[in-house]
Coordinates of C-alpha atoms and ligand atoms in Angstrom, one line a residue:
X260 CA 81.0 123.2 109.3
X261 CA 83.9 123.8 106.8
X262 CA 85.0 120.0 105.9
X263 CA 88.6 120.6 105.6
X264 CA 88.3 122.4 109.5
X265 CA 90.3 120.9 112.3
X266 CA 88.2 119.1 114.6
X267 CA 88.5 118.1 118.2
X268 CA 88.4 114.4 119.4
X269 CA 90.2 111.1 120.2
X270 CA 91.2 108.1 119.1
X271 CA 90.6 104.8 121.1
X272 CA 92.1 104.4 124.3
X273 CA 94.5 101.2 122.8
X274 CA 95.7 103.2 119.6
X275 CA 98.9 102.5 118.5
X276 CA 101.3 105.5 118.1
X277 CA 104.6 105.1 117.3
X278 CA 107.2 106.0 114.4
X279 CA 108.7 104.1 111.5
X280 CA 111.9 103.1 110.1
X281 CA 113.9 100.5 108.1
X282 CA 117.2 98.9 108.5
X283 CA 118.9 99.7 105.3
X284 CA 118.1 103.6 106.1
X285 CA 119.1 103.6 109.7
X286 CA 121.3 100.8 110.7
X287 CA 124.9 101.1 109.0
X288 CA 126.6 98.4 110.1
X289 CA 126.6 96.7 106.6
X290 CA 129.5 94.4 106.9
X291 CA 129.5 93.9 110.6
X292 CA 129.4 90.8 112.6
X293 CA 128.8 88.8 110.3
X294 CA 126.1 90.2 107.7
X295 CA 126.4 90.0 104.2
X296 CA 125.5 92.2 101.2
X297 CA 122.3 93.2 100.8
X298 CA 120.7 94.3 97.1
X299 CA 121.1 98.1 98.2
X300 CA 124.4 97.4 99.6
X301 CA 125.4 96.7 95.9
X302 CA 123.5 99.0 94.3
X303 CA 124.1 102.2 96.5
X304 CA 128.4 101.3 95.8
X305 CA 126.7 101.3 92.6
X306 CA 128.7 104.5 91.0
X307 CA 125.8 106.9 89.4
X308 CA 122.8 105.1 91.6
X309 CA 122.7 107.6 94.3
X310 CA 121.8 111.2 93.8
X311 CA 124.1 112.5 96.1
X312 CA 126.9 109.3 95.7
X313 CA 126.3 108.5 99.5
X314 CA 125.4 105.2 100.6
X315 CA 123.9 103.3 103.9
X316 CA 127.2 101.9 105.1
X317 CA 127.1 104.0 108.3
X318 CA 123.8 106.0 108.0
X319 CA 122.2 107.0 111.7
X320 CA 124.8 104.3 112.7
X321 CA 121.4 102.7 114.6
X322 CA 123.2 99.5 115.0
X323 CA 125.5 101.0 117.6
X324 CA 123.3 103.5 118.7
X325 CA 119.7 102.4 119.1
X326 CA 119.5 102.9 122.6
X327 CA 119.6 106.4 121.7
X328 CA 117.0 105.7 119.1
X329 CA 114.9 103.8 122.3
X330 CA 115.3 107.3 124.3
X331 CA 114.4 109.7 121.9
X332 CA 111.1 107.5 121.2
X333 CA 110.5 107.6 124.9
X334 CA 110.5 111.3 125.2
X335 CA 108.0 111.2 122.2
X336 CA 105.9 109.4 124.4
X337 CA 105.3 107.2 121.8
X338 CA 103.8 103.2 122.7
X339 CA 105.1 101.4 119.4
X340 CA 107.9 101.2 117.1
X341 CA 107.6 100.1 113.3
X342 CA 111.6 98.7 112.4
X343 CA 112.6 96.1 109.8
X344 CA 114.9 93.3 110.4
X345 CA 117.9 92.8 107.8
X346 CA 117.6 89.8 106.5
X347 CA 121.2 89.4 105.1
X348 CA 121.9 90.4 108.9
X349 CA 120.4 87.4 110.3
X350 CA 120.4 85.0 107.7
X351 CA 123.7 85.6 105.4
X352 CA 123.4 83.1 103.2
X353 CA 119.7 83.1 102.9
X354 CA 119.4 79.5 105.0
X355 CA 118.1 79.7 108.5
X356 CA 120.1 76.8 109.4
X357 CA 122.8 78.6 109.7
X358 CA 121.7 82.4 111.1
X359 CA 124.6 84.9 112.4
X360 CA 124.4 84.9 116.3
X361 CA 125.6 88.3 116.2
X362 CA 122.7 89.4 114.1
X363 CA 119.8 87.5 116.1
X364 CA 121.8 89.3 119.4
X365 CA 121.2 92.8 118.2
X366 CA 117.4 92.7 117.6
X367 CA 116.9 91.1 120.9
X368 CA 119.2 93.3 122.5
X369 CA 116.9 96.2 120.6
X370 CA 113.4 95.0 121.3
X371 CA 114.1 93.8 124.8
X372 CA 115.5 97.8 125.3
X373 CA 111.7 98.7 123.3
X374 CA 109.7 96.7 125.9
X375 CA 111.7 97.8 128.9
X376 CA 111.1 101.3 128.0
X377 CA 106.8 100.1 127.0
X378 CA 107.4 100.6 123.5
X379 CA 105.6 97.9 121.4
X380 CA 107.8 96.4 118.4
X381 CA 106.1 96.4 115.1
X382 CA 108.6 94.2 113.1
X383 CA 108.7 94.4 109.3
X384 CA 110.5 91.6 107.8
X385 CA 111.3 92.5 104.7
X386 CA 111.8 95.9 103.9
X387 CA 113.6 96.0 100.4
X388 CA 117.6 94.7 101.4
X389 CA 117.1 91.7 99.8
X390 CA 120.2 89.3 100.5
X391 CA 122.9 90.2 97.7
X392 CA 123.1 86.2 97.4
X393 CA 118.9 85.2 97.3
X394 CA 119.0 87.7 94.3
X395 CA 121.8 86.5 92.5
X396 CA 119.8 82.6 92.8
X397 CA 116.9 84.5 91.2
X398 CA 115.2 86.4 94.0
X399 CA 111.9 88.0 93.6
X400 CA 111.9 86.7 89.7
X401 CA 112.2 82.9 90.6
X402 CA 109.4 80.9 92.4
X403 CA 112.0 79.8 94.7
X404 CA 111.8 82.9 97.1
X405 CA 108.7 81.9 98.1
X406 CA 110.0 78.7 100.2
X407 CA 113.0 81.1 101.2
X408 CA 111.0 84.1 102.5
X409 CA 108.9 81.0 104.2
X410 CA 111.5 79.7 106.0
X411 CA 113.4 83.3 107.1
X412 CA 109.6 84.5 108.6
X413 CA 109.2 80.9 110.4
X414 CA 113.3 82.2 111.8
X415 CA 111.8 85.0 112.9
X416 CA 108.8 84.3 114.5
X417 CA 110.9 81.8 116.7
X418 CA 113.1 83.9 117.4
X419 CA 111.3 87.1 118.6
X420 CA 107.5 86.2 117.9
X421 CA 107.8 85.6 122.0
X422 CA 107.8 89.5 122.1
X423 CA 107.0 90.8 118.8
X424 CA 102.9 90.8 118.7
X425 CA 102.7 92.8 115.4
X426 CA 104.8 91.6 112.1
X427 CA 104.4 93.1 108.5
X428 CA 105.7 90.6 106.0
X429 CA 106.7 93.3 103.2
X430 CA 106.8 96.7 103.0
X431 CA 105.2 98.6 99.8
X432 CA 105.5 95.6 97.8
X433 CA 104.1 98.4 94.6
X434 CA 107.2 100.8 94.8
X435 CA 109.8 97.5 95.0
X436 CA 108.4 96.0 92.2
X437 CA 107.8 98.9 90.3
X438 CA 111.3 100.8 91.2
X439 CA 113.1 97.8 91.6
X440 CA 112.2 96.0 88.7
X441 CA 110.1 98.5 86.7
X442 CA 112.1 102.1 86.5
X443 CA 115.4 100.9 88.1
X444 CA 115.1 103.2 90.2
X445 CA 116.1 101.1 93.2
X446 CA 117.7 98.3 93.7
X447 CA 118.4 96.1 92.0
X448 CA 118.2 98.3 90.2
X449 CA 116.2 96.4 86.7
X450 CA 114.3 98.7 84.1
X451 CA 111.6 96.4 82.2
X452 CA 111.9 97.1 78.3
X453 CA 108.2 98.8 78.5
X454 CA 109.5 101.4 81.1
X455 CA 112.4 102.1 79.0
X456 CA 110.6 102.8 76.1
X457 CA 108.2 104.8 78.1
X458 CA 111.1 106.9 79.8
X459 CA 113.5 107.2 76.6
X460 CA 111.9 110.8 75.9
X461 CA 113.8 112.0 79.3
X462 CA 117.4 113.0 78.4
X463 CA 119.2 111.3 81.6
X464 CA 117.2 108.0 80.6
X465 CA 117.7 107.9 77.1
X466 CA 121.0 105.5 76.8
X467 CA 119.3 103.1 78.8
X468 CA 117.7 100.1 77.6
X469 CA 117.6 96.9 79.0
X470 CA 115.5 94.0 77.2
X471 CA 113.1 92.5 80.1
X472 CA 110.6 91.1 78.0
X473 CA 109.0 89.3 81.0
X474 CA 108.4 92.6 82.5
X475 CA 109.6 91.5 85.9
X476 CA 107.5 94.0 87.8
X477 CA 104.4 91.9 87.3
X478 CA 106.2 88.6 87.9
X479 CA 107.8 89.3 91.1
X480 CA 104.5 91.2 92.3
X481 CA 102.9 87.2 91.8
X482 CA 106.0 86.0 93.5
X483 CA 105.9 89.0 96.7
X484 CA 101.9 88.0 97.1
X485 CA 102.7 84.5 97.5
X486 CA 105.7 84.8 100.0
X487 CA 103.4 87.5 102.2
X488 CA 100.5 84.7 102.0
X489 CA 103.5 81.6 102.9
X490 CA 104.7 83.7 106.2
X491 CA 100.9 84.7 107.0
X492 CA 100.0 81.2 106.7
X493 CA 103.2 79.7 108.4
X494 CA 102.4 82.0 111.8
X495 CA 98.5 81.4 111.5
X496 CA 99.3 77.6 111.5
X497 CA 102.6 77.4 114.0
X498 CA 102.7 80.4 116.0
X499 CA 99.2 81.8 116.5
X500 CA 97.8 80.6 119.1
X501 CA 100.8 80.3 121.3
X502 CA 102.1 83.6 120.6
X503 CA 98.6 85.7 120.1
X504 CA 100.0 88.6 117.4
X505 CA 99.0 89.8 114.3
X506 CA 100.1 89.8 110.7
X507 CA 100.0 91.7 107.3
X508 CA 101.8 93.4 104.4
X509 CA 102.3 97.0 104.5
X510 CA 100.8 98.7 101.3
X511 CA 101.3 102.4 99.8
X512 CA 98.6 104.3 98.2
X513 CA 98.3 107.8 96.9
X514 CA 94.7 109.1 96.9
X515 CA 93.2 109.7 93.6
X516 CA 90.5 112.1 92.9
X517 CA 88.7 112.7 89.6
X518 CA 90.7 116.0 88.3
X519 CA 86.6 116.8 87.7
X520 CA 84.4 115.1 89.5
X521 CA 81.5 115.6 87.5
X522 CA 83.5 114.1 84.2
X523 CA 82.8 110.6 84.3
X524 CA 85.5 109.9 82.6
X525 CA 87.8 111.3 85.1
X526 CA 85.9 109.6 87.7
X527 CA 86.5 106.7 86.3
X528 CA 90.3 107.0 85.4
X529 CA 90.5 107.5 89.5
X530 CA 89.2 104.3 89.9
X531 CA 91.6 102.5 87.3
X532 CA 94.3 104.3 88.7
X533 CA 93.3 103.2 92.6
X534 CA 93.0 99.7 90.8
X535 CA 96.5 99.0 89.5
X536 CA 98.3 100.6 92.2
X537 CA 96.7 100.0 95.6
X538 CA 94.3 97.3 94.1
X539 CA 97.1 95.2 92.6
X540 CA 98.1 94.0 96.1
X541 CA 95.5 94.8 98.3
X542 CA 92.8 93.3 95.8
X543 CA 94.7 89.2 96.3
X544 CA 95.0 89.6 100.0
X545 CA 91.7 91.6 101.2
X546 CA 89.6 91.3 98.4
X547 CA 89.0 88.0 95.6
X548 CA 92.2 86.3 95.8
X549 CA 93.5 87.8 92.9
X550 CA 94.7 90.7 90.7
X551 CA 91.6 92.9 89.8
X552 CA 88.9 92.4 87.1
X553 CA 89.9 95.9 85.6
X554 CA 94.1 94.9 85.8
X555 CA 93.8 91.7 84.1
X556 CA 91.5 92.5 81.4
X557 CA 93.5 96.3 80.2
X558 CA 97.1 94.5 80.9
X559 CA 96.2 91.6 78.9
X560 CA 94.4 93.7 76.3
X561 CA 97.7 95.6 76.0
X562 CA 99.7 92.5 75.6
X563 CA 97.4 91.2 72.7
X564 CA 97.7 94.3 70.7
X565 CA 101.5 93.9 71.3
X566 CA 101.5 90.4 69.6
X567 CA 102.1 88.5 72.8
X568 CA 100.5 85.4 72.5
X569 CA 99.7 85.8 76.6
X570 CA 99.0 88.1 79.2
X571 CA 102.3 90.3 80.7
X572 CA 100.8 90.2 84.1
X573 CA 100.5 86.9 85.6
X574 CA 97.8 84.6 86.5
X575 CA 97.3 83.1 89.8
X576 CA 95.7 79.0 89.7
X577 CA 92.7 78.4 91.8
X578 CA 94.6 77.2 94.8
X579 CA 96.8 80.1 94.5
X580 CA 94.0 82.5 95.0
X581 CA 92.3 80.6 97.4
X582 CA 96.0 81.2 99.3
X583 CA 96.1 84.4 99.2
X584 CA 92.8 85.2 100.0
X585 CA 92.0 86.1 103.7
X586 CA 95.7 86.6 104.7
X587 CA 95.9 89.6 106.6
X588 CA 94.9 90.4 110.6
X589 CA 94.7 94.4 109.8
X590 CA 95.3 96.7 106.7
X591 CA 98.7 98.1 106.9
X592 CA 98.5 101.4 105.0
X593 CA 101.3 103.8 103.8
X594 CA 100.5 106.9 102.8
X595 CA 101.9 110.6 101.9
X596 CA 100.2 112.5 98.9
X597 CA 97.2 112.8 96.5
X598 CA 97.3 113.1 92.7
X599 CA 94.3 114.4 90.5
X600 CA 93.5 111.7 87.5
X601 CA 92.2 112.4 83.7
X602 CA 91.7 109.8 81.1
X603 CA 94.5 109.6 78.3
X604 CA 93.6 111.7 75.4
X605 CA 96.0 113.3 73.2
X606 CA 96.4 116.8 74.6
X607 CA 98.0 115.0 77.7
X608 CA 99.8 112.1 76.5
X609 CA 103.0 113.9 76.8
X610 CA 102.3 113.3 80.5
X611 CA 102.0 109.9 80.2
X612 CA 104.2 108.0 83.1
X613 CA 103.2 104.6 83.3
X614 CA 103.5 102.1 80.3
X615 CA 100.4 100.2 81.4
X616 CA 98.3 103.4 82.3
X617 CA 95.6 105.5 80.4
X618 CA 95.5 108.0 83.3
X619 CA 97.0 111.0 83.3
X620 CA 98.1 111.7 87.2
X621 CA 98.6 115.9 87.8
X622 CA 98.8 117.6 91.2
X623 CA 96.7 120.6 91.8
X624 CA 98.9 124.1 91.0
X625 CA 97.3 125.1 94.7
X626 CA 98.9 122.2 96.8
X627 CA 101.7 123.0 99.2
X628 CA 104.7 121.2 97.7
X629 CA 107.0 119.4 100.7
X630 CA 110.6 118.2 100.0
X631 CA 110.5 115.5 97.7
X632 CA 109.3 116.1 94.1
X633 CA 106.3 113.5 94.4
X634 CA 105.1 114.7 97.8
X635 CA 102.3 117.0 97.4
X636 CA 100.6 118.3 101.4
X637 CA 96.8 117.2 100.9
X638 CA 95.8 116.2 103.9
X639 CA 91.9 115.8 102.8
X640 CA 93.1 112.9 100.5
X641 CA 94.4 110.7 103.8
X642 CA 90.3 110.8 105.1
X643 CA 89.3 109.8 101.3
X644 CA 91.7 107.0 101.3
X645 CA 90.7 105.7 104.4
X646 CA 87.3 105.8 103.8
X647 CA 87.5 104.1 100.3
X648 CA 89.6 101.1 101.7
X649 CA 87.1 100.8 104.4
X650 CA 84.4 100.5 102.1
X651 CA 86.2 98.1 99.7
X652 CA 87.7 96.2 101.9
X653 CA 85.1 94.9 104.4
X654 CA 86.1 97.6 107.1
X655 CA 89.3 96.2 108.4
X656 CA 91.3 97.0 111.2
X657 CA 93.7 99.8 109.5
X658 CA 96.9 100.6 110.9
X659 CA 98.5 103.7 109.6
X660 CA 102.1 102.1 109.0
X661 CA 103.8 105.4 107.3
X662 CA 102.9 109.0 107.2
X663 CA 105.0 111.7 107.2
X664 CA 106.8 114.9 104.9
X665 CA 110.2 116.2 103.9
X666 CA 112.4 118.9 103.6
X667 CA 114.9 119.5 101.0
X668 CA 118.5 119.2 102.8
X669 CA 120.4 122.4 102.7
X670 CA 124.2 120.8 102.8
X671 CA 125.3 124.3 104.4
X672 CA 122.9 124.3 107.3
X673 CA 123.8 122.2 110.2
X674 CA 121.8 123.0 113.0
X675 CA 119.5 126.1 114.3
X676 CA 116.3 127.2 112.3
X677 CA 116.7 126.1 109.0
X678 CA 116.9 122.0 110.1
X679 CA 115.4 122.1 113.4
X680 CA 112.3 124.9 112.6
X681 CA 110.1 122.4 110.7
X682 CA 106.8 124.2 110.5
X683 CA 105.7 122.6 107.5
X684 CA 106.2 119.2 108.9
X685 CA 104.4 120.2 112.2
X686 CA 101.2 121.5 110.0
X687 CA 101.5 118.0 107.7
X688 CA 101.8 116.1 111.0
X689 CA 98.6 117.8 112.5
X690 CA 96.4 117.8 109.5
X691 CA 96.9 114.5 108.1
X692 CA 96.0 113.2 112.0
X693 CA 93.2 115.3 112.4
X694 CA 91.7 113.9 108.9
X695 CA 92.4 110.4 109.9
X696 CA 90.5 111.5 113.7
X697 CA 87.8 112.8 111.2
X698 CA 87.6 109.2 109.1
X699 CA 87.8 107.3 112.4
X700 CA 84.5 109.6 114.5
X701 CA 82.4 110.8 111.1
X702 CA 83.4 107.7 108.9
X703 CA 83.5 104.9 111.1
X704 CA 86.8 103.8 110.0
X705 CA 88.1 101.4 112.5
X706 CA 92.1 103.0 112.5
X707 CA 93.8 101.4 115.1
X708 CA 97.0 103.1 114.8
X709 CA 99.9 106.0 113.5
X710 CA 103.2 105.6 112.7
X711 CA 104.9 108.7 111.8
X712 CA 107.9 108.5 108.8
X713 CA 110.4 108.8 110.4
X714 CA 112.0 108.9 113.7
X715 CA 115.2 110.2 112.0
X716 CA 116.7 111.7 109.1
X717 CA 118.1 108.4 107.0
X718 CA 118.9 107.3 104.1
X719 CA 116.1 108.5 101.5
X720 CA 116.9 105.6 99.3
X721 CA 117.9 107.1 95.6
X722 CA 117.7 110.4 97.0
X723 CA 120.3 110.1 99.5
X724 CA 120.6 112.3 102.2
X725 CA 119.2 115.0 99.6
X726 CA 115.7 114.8 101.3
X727 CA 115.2 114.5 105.3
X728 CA 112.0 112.8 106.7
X729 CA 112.8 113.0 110.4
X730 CA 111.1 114.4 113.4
X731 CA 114.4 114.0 114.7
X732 CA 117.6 116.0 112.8
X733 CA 120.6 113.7 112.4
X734 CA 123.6 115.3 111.5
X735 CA 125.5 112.9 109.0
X736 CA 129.2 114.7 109.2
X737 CA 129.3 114.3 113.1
X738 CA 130.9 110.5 113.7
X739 CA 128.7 110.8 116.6
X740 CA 125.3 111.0 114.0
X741 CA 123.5 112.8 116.6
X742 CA 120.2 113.3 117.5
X743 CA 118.7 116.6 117.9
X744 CA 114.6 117.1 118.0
X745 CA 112.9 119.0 115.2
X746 CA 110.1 121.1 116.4
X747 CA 107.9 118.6 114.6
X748 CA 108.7 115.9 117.4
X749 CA 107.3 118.4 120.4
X750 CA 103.9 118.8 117.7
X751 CA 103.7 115.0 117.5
X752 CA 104.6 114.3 121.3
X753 CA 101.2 116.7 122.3
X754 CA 99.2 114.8 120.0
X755 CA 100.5 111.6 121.6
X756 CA 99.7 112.6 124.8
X757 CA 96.4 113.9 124.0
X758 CA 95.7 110.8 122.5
X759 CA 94.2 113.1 119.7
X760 CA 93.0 116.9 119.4
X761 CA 91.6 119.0 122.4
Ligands
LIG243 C1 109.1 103.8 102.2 C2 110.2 104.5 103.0 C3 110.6 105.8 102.4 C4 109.4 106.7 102.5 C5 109.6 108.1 102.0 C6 108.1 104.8 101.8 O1 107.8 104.6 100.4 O2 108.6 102.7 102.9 O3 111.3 103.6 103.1 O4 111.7 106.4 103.0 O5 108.3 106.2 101.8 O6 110.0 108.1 100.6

């Protein structure tokens, strides 16, 4: 049988399937009732931040409208929803001892609505809208965020752990260290000095420089790792056994395949790439404790040549590791696209992205291309990907936290074909599941559930509302910020039901 066929089959009888979204991109509400700035508050009134100079002050307006949001998942049929709590909404000044009622009253008005309509909540606590103030103290770059991000996950599990049964600490810690505090990309928007250097060849980039000689992307991965492993440890100890749920971090991979698989040395760079990028989080929390072998050793090689008289990327102490180690309940995994991988040489260092790297990432010419310039349609590499973590990771319960593909926003087009006609999406949405179905029945990955990206159109983050991810349309000029079904959602809803592929 042809491997990339579809085949028929199901997934286990308790699989989670839901969709996913995040407050900053849905809610609006941003100076409401009480919350206070967030980082991408700042950043998105940020003149020149946003692609398309728009912002996520009102965005699906889901804070006034997510019984809508409740209905429209319950004609998907779907048993879960993945959201993320603000934190500046709840705790405005960072310190739990004084929360904003009106905050704590929304997400228990919106998961109480969830479980009356049997819809799971999968809460994500921190999903990159940092409070404005916790940054301005230091935030992920000061050691001090771990005892903060402690206490706001304790607030939280007392305050919905009752009904929440499945938390996520942090979402794709990787793309908010690396955008936030690598590229600048996101908020708050940093650019370490080796990224600018890196980046000064491209014209829009070049009057930027910012001296970050600390390279903040490693230090606030050491500080992310260890505020994930204070909240897993804070429910394991206070809330487990009373409350029975489940906790882990959310973590973003791309697959990477050997551009030729019979070149070791292309082999190899797919490994060094999977390393530093999925391996820099998931290696502390489901492997040794701590960044891997291949990480530490090329990052402090690269220092040493630079003259630094120690290693850019952090190191953990014994009783740090020993922390970290062991604290997950399941693998949350995030995951859109696949990249081919070469060694550095010099025909393709002009490709060169990452300072750090020697791997030259490329798509394949073939690949379908979706919405977003990253996001290549390769649904083989989702099976791969499942398949390696299983086999790195001690087979662990996987939960497919984010999937999905997007469409380039036409500004003119408001409804008929062209928004709600999503035939690409409906092909993404059935291939990537079938090759998870294949990884779980001819793998023996133990998947235990799918949460498509996203329920709704939202805000793409730097992209604006350039690029649209829902299975829902929303239509952003209509005060009302309607609703409307893309064909996509009917594709997903049969798979729901079938609980698989006939
Ligand atoms: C993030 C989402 C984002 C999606 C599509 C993920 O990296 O968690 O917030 O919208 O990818 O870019």
């Amino acid at each position: 049988m042809d491997e990339k066929e579809a085949i028929s089959g199901h997934f286990r009888d308790d699989f989670l399937w839901g969709t996913a979204t995040a407050s900053y991109q849905i809610e609006g509400g941003w100076n409401e009732d009480g919350k206070s700035q967030s980082v991408w508050d700042k950043h998105a009134h940020t003149e020149g931040k946003i692609d398309d100079q728009t912002n996520g002050d009102i965005a699906c307006d889901s804070y006034h409208k997510y019984k809508d949001d409740v209905q429209i998942m319950k004609n998907l049929k779907v048993n879960s929803y993945r959201l993320s709590l603000s934190w500046s909404r709840l705790l405005p000044t960072g310190d739990s001892s004084a929360p904003n009622a009106a905050g704590v009253a929304y997400y228990n008005k919106l998961i109480d609505n969830l479980l009356e309509n049997n819809i799971k909540p999968c809460v994500t606590l921190y999903h990159w809208d940092l409070p404005q103030c916790l940054h301005e103290n230091g935030g992920w770059q000061s050691d001090d965020i771990v005892e903060k991000f402690k206490e706001y996950a304790n607030f939280c599990f007392n305050a919905f752990g009752d009904r929440v049964k499945l938390w996520i600490t942090i979402n794709e810690p990787h793309v908010n260290a690396t955008l936030g505090y690598g590229l600048g990309h996101h908020a708050p928007g940093i650019m370490g000095r080796k990224y600018a250097v890196c980046f000064r060849r491209l014209d829009y980039l070049k009057n930027i420089y910012i001296p970050d000689p600390m390279n903040a992307c490693y230090m606030v991965s050491r500080t992310m790792l260890l505020a994930h492993a204070a909240a897993w440890h804070e429910y394991d100890t206070n809330y487990r056994s009373k409350q029975n749920g489940m906790v882990s971090i959310s973590l973003n991979s791309d697959w990477a395949e050997p551009k030729d698989a019979s070149n070791p040395k292309d082999a190899a760079a797919a490994i060094e790439y999977l390393q530093c990028s999925l391996g820099w989080f998931a290696n502390p929390i489901f492997g040794s404790g701590d960044f891997p072998v291949y990480m530490r050793e090329h990052i402090a090689q690269k220092s040493k040549e630079e003259g630094l008289s120690k290693s850019r990327l952090p190191e953990f102490s014994e009783e740090e590791i020993k922390y970290i180690k062991g604290t997950y309940d399941f693998f949350g995994l995030n995951h859109y696209t696949t990249r081919l991988c070469e060694q550095l040489n010099e025909h393709n260092e002009m490709h060169k992205f990452h300072p750090d790297l020697d791997v030259i990432l490329l798509p394949d010419p073939t690949w379908d291309r979706a919405g977003s310039l990253w996001l290549y349609i390769v649904p083989w590499g989702l099976r791969r990907l499942l398949k390696y973590i299983s086999k790195t990771y001690g087979n662990p319960k996987i939960i497919i936290t984010e999937n999905g593909c997007s469409t380039k926003h036409d500004p003119n087009a408001t409804s008929g074909l062209a928004v709600l006609e999503d035939t690409q999406r409906c092909n993404y949405l059935k291939s990537y599941i079938n090759e998870a179905l294949k990884a779980v029945v001819q793998d023996g990955v133990d998947l235990r559930g799918y949460f498509a990206w996203s329920l709704l159109d939202n805000f793409e983050w730097k992209a604006g509302y350039t690029e649209r991810f829902g299975i829902h349309y929303v239509d952003f000029k209509d005060p009302e910020r309607k609703r409307t079904p893309r064909k996509s959602a009917a594709v997903f809803r049969e798979i729901i039901v079938e609980n698989g592929f006939k």
